[in-house]
PDB file of C-alpha atoms and ligand atoms in Angstrom:
ATOM      1  CA  MET K   1      -0.723  20.987  18.473  1.00 93.00           C
ATOM      2  CA  THR K   2       2.773  22.489  18.585  1.00 97.00           C
ATOM      3  CA  ILE K   3       5.396  19.610  18.909  1.00 98.00           C
ATOM      4  CA  GLU K   4       9.152  20.357  19.988  1.00 98.00           C
ATOM      5  CA  GLY K   5      12.335  18.249  20.156  1.00 98.00           C
ATOM      6  CA  LYS K   6      14.885  19.824  21.952  1.00 98.00           C
ATOM      7  CA  SER K   7      18.504  18.777  22.185  1.00 98.00           C
ATOM      8  CA  LEU K   8      17.714  15.284  21.135  1.00 98.00           C
ATOM      9  CA  GLU K   9      20.490  12.806  21.415  1.00 98.00           C
ATOM     10  CA  HIS K  10      20.031   8.905  21.096  1.00 98.00           C
ATOM     11  CA  PHE K  11      22.540   5.927  21.803  1.00 98.00           C
ATOM     12  CA  TYR K  12      21.931   2.394  20.970  1.00 98.00           C
ATOM     13  CA  GLY K  13      24.416   0.758  23.484  1.00 97.00           C
ATOM     14  CA  ARG K  14      27.382   2.923  22.713  1.00 97.00           C
ATOM     15  CA  GLU K  15      26.518   4.092  19.284  1.00 98.00           C
ATOM     16  CA  GLN K  16      25.400   7.563  19.054  1.00 98.00           C
ATOM     17  CA  VAL K  17      22.773   7.666  16.222  1.00 98.00           C
ATOM     18  CA  LEU K  18      21.207  11.316  17.257  1.00 98.00           C
ATOM     19  CA  LYS K  19      23.817  14.041  17.863  1.00 98.00           C
ATOM     20  CA  GLY K  20      21.838  17.053  19.034  1.00 98.00           C
ATOM     21  CA  VAL K  21      18.625  17.313  17.143  1.00 98.00           C
ATOM     22  CA  ASP K  22      16.167  20.448  17.564  1.00 98.00           C
ATOM     23  CA  VAL K  23      12.708  20.350  15.710  1.00 98.00           C
ATOM     24  CA  THR K  24       9.467  22.119  15.878  1.00 97.00           C
ATOM     25  CA  ILE K  25       6.403  20.602  14.230  1.00 98.00           C
ATOM     26  CA  ARG K  26       3.482  23.380  13.916  1.00 97.00           C
ATOM     27  CA  PRO K  27      -0.240  22.580  14.086  1.00 97.00           C
ATOM     28  CA  GLY K  28      -1.313  21.063  10.503  1.00 97.00           C
ATOM     29  CA  GLU K  29       2.162  21.078   9.130  1.00 98.00           C
ATOM     30  CA  PHE K  30       3.352  18.669   6.720  1.00 98.00           C
ATOM     31  CA  VAL K  31       6.705  17.849   7.478  1.00 98.00           C
ATOM     32  CA  ALA K  32       9.049  15.424   5.715  1.00 98.00           C
ATOM     33  CA  ILE K  33      12.255  13.822   7.270  1.00 98.00           C
ATOM     34  CA  ILE K  34      14.165  12.589   4.383  1.00 98.00           C
ATOM     35  CA  GLY K  35      17.867  11.310   4.128  1.00 97.00           C
ATOM     36  CA  GLU K  36      19.718   8.354   3.820  1.00 96.00           C
ATOM     37  CA  SER K  37      18.957   4.788   5.240  1.00 96.00           C
ATOM     38  CA  GLY K  38      20.799   4.902   8.774  1.00 97.00           C
ATOM     39  CA  SER K  39      20.629   8.704   9.016  1.00 98.00           C
ATOM     40  CA  GLY K  40      18.294   8.491  12.082  1.00 98.00           C
ATOM     41  CA  LYS K  41      14.906   9.337  10.645  1.00 98.00           C
ATOM     42  CA  THR K  42      13.055   6.491  12.330  1.00 98.00           C
ATOM     43  CA  THR K  43      14.958   6.947  15.741  1.00 98.00           C
ATOM     44  CA  LEU K  44      13.792  10.794  15.457  1.00 98.00           C
ATOM     45  CA  LEU K  45      10.411   9.931  14.404  1.00 98.00           C
ATOM     46  CA  SER K  46       9.892   7.268  17.201  1.00 98.00           C
ATOM     47  CA  ILE K  47      11.089   9.810  19.700  1.00 98.00           C
ATOM     48  CA  LEU K  48       8.984  12.550  18.370  1.00 98.00           C
ATOM     49  CA  SER K  49       5.912  10.502  18.556  1.00 98.00           C
ATOM     50  CA  THR K  50       6.461   9.264  22.201  1.00 97.00           C
ATOM     51  CA  LEU K  51       7.290   5.658  21.581  1.00 97.00           C
ATOM     52  CA  LEU K  52      11.137   6.113  22.433  1.00 97.00           C
ATOM     53  CA  HIS K  53      12.520   7.795  25.298  1.00 97.00           C
ATOM     54  CA  PRO K  54      15.543   9.848  24.008  1.00 98.00           C
ATOM     55  CA  THR K  55      18.848   9.103  25.711  1.00 98.00           C
ATOM     56  CA  HIS K  56      19.056  13.172  26.349  1.00 98.00           C
ATOM     57  CA  GLY K  57      16.995  16.057  25.465  1.00 98.00           C
ATOM     58  CA  GLU K  58      13.259  16.229  25.752  1.00 98.00           C
ATOM     59  CA  VAL K  59       9.875  16.177  23.699  1.00 98.00           C
ATOM     60  CA  ARG K  60       7.427  18.811  24.359  1.00 98.00           C
ATOM     61  CA  TYR K  61       3.663  18.975  23.259  1.00 98.00           C
ATOM     62  CA  GLU K  62       2.091  22.318  23.447  1.00 96.00           C
ATOM     63  CA  GLY K  63       5.119  23.219  25.821  1.00 96.00           C
ATOM     64  CA  LYS K  64       4.515  20.442  28.283  1.00 96.00           C
ATOM     65  CA  GLY K  65       6.847  17.975  28.743  1.00 96.00           C
ATOM     66  CA  LEU K  66       5.565  14.332  28.288  1.00 94.00           C
ATOM     67  CA  ASP K  67       5.194  13.521  31.969  1.00 93.00           C
ATOM     68  CA  ALA K  68       2.862  16.498  32.206  1.00 95.00           C
ATOM     69  CA  LEU K  69       0.259  15.152  29.374  1.00 93.00           C
ATOM     70  CA  GLY K  70      -1.641  12.980  31.853  1.00 93.00           C
ATOM     71  CA  ASN K  71      -2.138   9.305  30.876  1.00 95.00           C
ATOM     72  CA  ILE K  72       0.312   8.688  27.968  1.00 95.00           C
ATOM     73  CA  ASP K  73      -2.081   6.116  26.525  1.00 95.00           C
ATOM     74  CA  THR K  74      -5.015   8.220  26.367  1.00 95.00           C
ATOM     75  CA  PHE K  75      -3.045  11.052  24.924  1.00 96.00           C
ATOM     76  CA  ARG K  76      -1.968   8.809  21.948  1.00 96.00           C
ATOM     77  CA  ARG K  77      -5.117   7.270  21.531  1.00 94.00           C
ATOM     78  CA  ARG K  78      -6.657  10.851  21.116  1.00 95.00           C
ATOM     79  CA  LYS K  79      -4.332  13.123  19.855  1.00 97.00           C
ATOM     80  CA  ILE K  80      -1.908  10.716  17.865  1.00 98.00           C
ATOM     81  CA  GLY K  81      -2.204   8.604  14.450  1.00 97.00           C
ATOM     82  CA  PHE K  82       0.326   6.048  13.631  1.00 97.00           C
ATOM     83  CA  VAL K  83       1.098   4.643   9.870  1.00 97.00           C
ATOM     84  CA  PHE K  84       4.089   2.395   9.601  1.00 92.00           C
ATOM     85  CA  GLN K  85       5.925   0.801   6.037  1.00 90.00           C
ATOM     86  CA  PHE K  86       3.868  -2.378   6.832  1.00 90.00           C
ATOM     87  CA  HIS K  87       0.113  -1.927   7.484  1.00 87.00           C
ATOM     88  CA  TYR K  88      -0.377  -4.223  10.470  1.00 93.00           C
ATOM     89  CA  LEU K  89      -4.071  -4.486   9.666  1.00 97.00           C
ATOM     90  CA  ILE K  90      -5.523  -7.498  11.284  1.00 97.00           C
ATOM     91  CA  GLY K  91      -5.973 -10.266   8.896  1.00 97.00           C
ATOM     92  CA  TYR K  92      -8.814 -11.962  10.256  1.00 98.00           C
ATOM     93  CA  LEU K  93     -10.868  -8.671  10.196  1.00 98.00           C
ATOM     94  CA  THR K  94     -12.049  -6.707   7.069  1.00 98.00           C
ATOM     95  CA  LEU K  95     -10.811  -3.552   6.482  1.00 98.00           C
ATOM     96  CA  ARG K  96     -13.720  -1.720   7.705  1.00 98.00           C
ATOM     97  CA  GLU K  97     -13.643  -3.886  10.809  1.00 98.00           C
ATOM     98  CA  ASN K  98      -9.766  -2.812  11.524  1.00 98.00           C
ATOM     99  CA  ILE K  99     -10.697   0.757  11.450  1.00 98.00           C
ATOM    100  CA  ALA K 100     -13.818   0.471  13.610  1.00 98.00           C
ATOM    101  CA  LEU K 101     -11.700  -1.462  16.317  1.00 97.00           C
ATOM    102  CA  ALA K 102      -9.499   1.440  16.141  1.00 96.00           C
ATOM    103  CA  ALA K 103     -12.454   4.013  16.606  1.00 97.00           C
ATOM    104  CA  LEU K 104     -13.481   5.885  19.635  1.00 97.00           C
ATOM    105  CA  ALA K 105     -17.142   5.529  20.191  1.00 97.00           C
ATOM    106  CA  GLU K 106     -17.673   9.208  19.123  1.00 97.00           C
ATOM    107  CA  TYR K 107     -16.164   8.668  15.708  1.00 97.00           C
ATOM    108  CA  ALA K 108     -17.994   5.525  15.005  1.00 97.00           C
ATOM    109  CA  ASP K 109     -20.104   7.499  12.707  1.00 98.00           C
ATOM    110  CA  GLN K 110     -16.904   8.765  10.761  1.00 98.00           C
ATOM    111  CA  ILE K 111     -15.827   5.256   9.441  1.00 98.00           C
ATOM    112  CA  ASP K 112     -17.699   5.081   6.248  1.00 98.00           C
ATOM    113  CA  PRO K 113     -17.466   8.876   5.283  1.00 98.00           C
ATOM    114  CA  LEU K 114     -13.669   8.515   5.878  1.00 97.00           C
ATOM    115  CA  MET K 115     -13.383   5.498   3.908  1.00 98.00           C
ATOM    116  CA  GLU K 116     -15.014   7.110   1.258  1.00 97.00           C
ATOM    117  CA  ARG K 117     -12.807   9.995   1.174  1.00 96.00           C
ATOM    118  CA  LEU K 118      -9.611   7.770   0.808  1.00 96.00           C
ATOM    119  CA  GLY K 119     -11.732   6.017  -1.879  1.00 95.00           C
ATOM    120  CA  ILE K 120     -12.013   2.371  -0.074  1.00 97.00           C
ATOM    121  CA  GLU K 121     -15.434   2.382   0.450  1.00 97.00           C
ATOM    122  CA  ARG K 122     -16.387  -0.264  -1.654  1.00 97.00           C
ATOM    123  CA  LEU K 123     -13.909  -2.524  -0.078  1.00 98.00           C
ATOM    124  CA  GLY K 124     -14.869  -2.482   3.449  1.00 97.00           C
ATOM    125  CA  GLY K 125     -16.093  -6.075   3.503  1.00 98.00           C
ATOM    126  CA  ARG K 126     -12.734  -7.255   1.897  1.00 98.00           C
ATOM    127  CA  TYR K 127      -9.749  -8.763   4.135  1.00 98.00           C
ATOM    128  CA  SER K 128      -6.379  -7.058   3.706  1.00 97.00           C
ATOM    129  CA  ASP K 129      -5.161  -9.993   1.687  1.00 97.00           C
ATOM    130  CA  GLU K 130      -7.884  -9.407  -0.956  1.00 98.00           C
ATOM    131  CA  VAL K 131      -6.858  -5.725  -1.855  1.00 97.00           C
ATOM    132  CA  SER K 132      -3.739  -3.970  -3.654  1.00 96.00           C
ATOM    133  CA  GLY K 133      -0.810  -2.779  -1.519  1.00 95.00           C
ATOM    134  CA  GLY K 134      -1.998   0.656  -2.088  1.00 95.00           C
ATOM    135  CA  GLU K 135      -5.479   0.047  -1.123  1.00 96.00           C
ATOM    136  CA  ARG K 136      -4.279  -1.844   2.268  1.00 96.00           C
ATOM    137  CA  GLN K 137      -2.064   1.309   2.968  1.00 96.00           C
ATOM    138  CA  ARG K 138      -5.155   3.655   2.613  1.00 96.00           C
ATOM    139  CA  ALA K 139      -6.971   1.511   5.303  1.00 97.00           C
ATOM    140  CA  ALA K 140      -4.185   1.837   7.466  1.00 97.00           C
ATOM    141  CA  ILE K 141      -4.317   5.655   6.863  1.00 98.00           C
ATOM    142  CA  ALA K 142      -7.925   5.751   7.612  1.00 98.00           C
ATOM    143  CA  ARG K 143      -7.376   3.450  11.016  1.00 98.00           C
ATOM    144  CA  ALA K 144      -4.753   6.517  11.821  1.00 98.00           C
ATOM    145  CA  LEU K 145      -6.977   9.291  11.132  1.00 98.00           C
ATOM    146  CA  ILE K 146     -10.446   7.954  12.249  1.00 98.00           C
ATOM    147  CA  ASN K 147     -10.103   9.774  15.651  1.00 97.00           C
ATOM    148  CA  ARG K 148      -9.204  12.855  14.200  1.00 97.00           C
ATOM    149  CA  PRO K 149      -5.677  12.964  15.748  1.00 98.00           C
ATOM    150  CA  ARG K 150      -3.762  16.242  15.900  1.00 98.00           C
ATOM    151  CA  VAL K 151      -0.691  14.655  14.174  1.00 98.00           C
ATOM    152  CA  VAL K 152      -0.300  11.778  12.580  1.00 98.00           C
ATOM    153  CA  PHE K 153       3.422   9.869  12.412  1.00 98.00           C
ATOM    154  CA  ALA K 154       4.208   7.827   9.374  1.00 98.00           C
ATOM    155  CA  ASP K 155       7.563   5.762   8.983  1.00 98.00           C
ATOM    156  CA  GLU K 156       8.306   4.985   5.364  1.00 97.00           C
ATOM    157  CA  PRO K 157       4.574   4.883   4.748  1.00 96.00           C
ATOM    158  CA  THR K 158       5.050   4.112   0.928  1.00 96.00           C
ATOM    159  CA  GLY K 159       8.114   1.769   1.280  1.00 94.00           C
ATOM    160  CA  ASN K 160       5.901  -0.973  -0.069  1.00 92.00           C
ATOM    161  CA  LEU K 161       4.194   1.273  -2.987  1.00 94.00           C
ATOM    162  CA  ASP K 162       4.688   1.970  -6.392  1.00 95.00           C
ATOM    163  CA  THR K 163       5.177   5.565  -7.476  1.00 96.00           C
ATOM    164  CA  LYS K 164       1.280   6.214  -8.400  1.00 95.00           C
ATOM    165  CA  ASN K 165       0.230   4.777  -5.237  1.00 95.00           C
ATOM    166  CA  ALA K 166       3.010   6.751  -3.235  1.00 96.00           C
ATOM    167  CA  LEU K 167       2.156  10.190  -4.782  1.00 97.00           C
ATOM    168  CA  GLY K 168      -1.424   9.251  -4.014  1.00 95.00           C
ATOM    169  CA  VAL K 169      -0.739   9.048  -0.093  1.00 96.00           C
ATOM    170  CA  TYR K 170       1.477  12.034  -0.088  1.00 97.00           C
ATOM    171  CA  GLU K 171      -1.456  13.866  -1.856  1.00 97.00           C
ATOM    172  CA  LEU K 172      -3.768  12.571   0.655  1.00 96.00           C
ATOM    173  CA  PHE K 173      -1.411  13.696   3.576  1.00 98.00           C
ATOM    174  CA  ALA K 174      -1.269  17.283   2.106  1.00 98.00           C
ATOM    175  CA  GLN K 175      -4.986  17.344   1.952  1.00 97.00           C
ATOM    176  CA  PHE K 176      -5.345  16.370   5.515  1.00 97.00           C
ATOM    177  CA  SER K 177      -3.027  18.686   6.756  1.00 97.00           C
ATOM    178  CA  GLN K 178      -4.942  21.352   5.179  1.00 96.00           C
ATOM    179  CA  GLU K 179      -7.629  20.687   7.390  1.00 95.00           C
ATOM    180  CA  GLY K 180      -5.565  20.854  10.514  1.00 96.00           C
ATOM    181  CA  THR K 181      -3.819  17.684  10.926  1.00 98.00           C
ATOM    182  CA  ALA K 182      -0.061  17.759  11.150  1.00 98.00           C
ATOM    183  CA  PHE K 183       1.918  14.931   9.497  1.00 98.00           C
ATOM    184  CA  VAL K 184       5.387  13.856  10.076  1.00 98.00           C
ATOM    185  CA  VAL K 185       6.667  11.542   7.673  1.00 98.00           C
ATOM    186  CA  ALA K 186      10.156   9.853   7.558  1.00 98.00           C
ATOM    187  CA  SER K 187      10.933   8.670   4.145  1.00 97.00           C
ATOM    188  CA  HIS K 188      13.969   8.202   1.773  1.00 93.00           C
ATOM    189  CA  ASP K 189      11.447   8.988  -1.245  1.00 94.00           C
ATOM    190  CA  LYS K 190      12.669  12.465  -2.399  1.00 94.00           C
ATOM    191  CA  LYS K 191       9.464  12.892  -4.187  1.00 96.00           C
ATOM    192  CA  ILE K 192       7.637  13.489  -0.760  1.00 98.00           C
ATOM    193  CA  THR K 193       9.522  16.847  -0.729  1.00 97.00           C
ATOM    194  CA  GLU K 194       7.251  18.224  -3.613  1.00 97.00           C
ATOM    195  CA  PHE K 195       4.179  17.986  -1.293  1.00 98.00           C
ATOM    196  CA  ALA K 196       5.589  18.770   2.246  1.00 98.00           C
ATOM    197  CA  ASP K 197       5.393  22.286   3.801  1.00 98.00           C
ATOM    198  CA  THR K 198       8.632  21.731   5.775  1.00 98.00           C
ATOM    199  CA  ILE K 199      11.549  19.113   4.561  1.00 98.00           C
ATOM    200  CA  ILE K 200      14.148  18.240   7.465  1.00 98.00           C
ATOM    201  CA  GLU K 201      16.953  16.557   5.951  1.00 98.00           C
ATOM    202  CA  MET K 202      19.092  14.127   8.290  1.00 98.00           C
ATOM    203  CA  GLU K 203      22.690  13.187   7.761  1.00 98.00           C
ATOM    204  CA  ASP K 204      24.398  10.927  10.292  1.00 98.00           C
ATOM    205  CA  GLY K 205      22.265  11.877  13.194  1.00 98.00           C
ATOM    206  CA  VAL K 206      22.162  15.649  12.824  1.00 98.00           C
ATOM    207  CA  VAL K 207      19.823  17.920  10.690  1.00 98.00           C
ATOM    208  CA  LYS K 208      21.749  19.093   7.809  1.00 98.00           C
ATOM    209  CA  LYS K 209      19.233  21.097   6.194  1.00 97.00           C
ATOM    210  CA  VAL K 210      15.676  22.581   6.774  1.00 97.00           C
ATOM    211  CA  ILE K 211      13.682  23.774   3.919  1.00 97.00           C
ATOM    212  CA  THR K 212      10.347  25.532   4.634  1.00 94.00           C
ATOM    213  CA  ARG K 213       8.056  26.439   1.785  1.00 85.00           C
TER     214      ARG K 213
HETATM  215  N1  LIG Q 301      17.273  -0.780  18.004  1.00 81.56           N
HETATM  216  C1  LIG Q 301      18.587  -0.547  17.439  1.00 81.56           C
HETATM  217  N2  LIG Q 301      19.486  -0.989  18.280  1.00 81.56           N
HETATM  218  C2  LIG Q 301      20.989  -0.638  17.766  1.00 81.56           C
HETATM  219  N3  LIG Q 301      20.880   0.140  16.744  1.00 81.56           N
HETATM  220  C3  LIG Q 301      20.016   0.775  16.102  1.00 81.56           C
HETATM  221  C4  LIG Q 301      18.677   0.305  16.523  1.00 81.56           C
HETATM  222  N4  LIG Q 301      17.853   0.907  15.463  1.00 81.56           N
HETATM  223  C5  LIG Q 301      18.673   1.758  14.827  1.00 81.56           C
HETATM  224  N5  LIG Q 301      19.813   1.318  14.879  1.00 81.56           N
HETATM  225  C6  LIG Q 301      20.981   2.185  14.326  1.00 81.56           C
HETATM  226  O1  LIG Q 301      21.013   3.377  14.414  1.00 81.56           O
HETATM  227  C7  LIG Q 301      21.041   4.310  13.321  1.00 81.56           C
HETATM  228  C8  LIG Q 301      19.791   5.138  12.792  1.00 81.56           C
HETATM  229  O2  LIG Q 301      18.974   4.209  12.375  1.00 81.56           O
HETATM  230  P1  LIG Q 301      17.611   4.590  11.991  1.00 81.56           P
HETATM  231  O3  LIG Q 301      16.930   5.819  12.867  1.00 81.56           O
HETATM  232  O4  LIG Q 301      16.654   3.534  11.879  1.00 81.56           O
HETATM  233  O5  LIG Q 301      17.778   5.346  10.641  1.00 81.56           O
HETATM  234  P2  LIG Q 301      16.739   5.475   9.427  1.00 81.56           P
HETATM  235  O6  LIG Q 301      15.513   5.385   9.806  1.00 81.56           O
HETATM  236  O7  LIG Q 301      17.356   6.700   8.865  1.00 81.56           O
HETATM  237  O8  LIG Q 301      17.298   4.473   8.542  1.00 81.56           O
HETATM  238  C9  LIG Q 301      21.606   2.865  11.960  1.00 81.56           C
HETATM  239  O9  LIG Q 301      22.981   3.059  12.131  1.00 81.56           O
HETATM  240  C10 LIG Q 301      20.937   1.861  12.801  1.00 81.56           C
HETATM  241  O10 LIG Q 301      21.791   0.880  12.463  1.00 81.56           O
HETATM  242 MG1  LIG Q 302      13.832   4.113   9.027  1.00 81.56          MG
END
């Protein structure tokens, strides 16, 4: 699924925080959006992922504007995965139940294989406060991947992780992207650039540099 952001501008009140951004995300591409705090990464990611409507400009999925995608809730549920800095797992449910809650019926039999792939198969019966930060985030990633989305958007997914766990997350994103899921990841961690196919560097609301490998 090709995703395009065209001439994106965004204002919060009178403050302009995106000042004309054009980006294209190709199927299966691992894109890292990097830049200093306040440069506009979260705003850009939120717009590209359909969560925030830009003040000017538009987002297209496979050439279609968001109005032409049909029911936006269904589109998000089937095509898009979300990962945030905080895991947002439900504390009353086990890790496995959290993933099962998100799973569409046709992917219910994929829960265990996916947990195994993410190395959390033995933790299915535990609650989020009974596992490590890295394990919690891998459960959140499993929840994002369970319905085989075409793209996963992640905002500072390693913000609460140590280096070893952070590198593990980037490695997972790189592996799944090779199987066709695109990843668009906002991060101020420069280490992500060693794993991504494309690096978009933001500075003060504009794209300062794009590096494609
Ligand atoms: N909801 C909001 N209301 C007002 N200003 C905001 C809001 N969200 C972000 N900003 C401002 O927009 C700018 C860009 O923020 P953001 O997109 O979160 O950047 P980053 O993720 O790179 O830190 C910052 O100056 C921030 O203070
Ligand atoms: Mg941010």
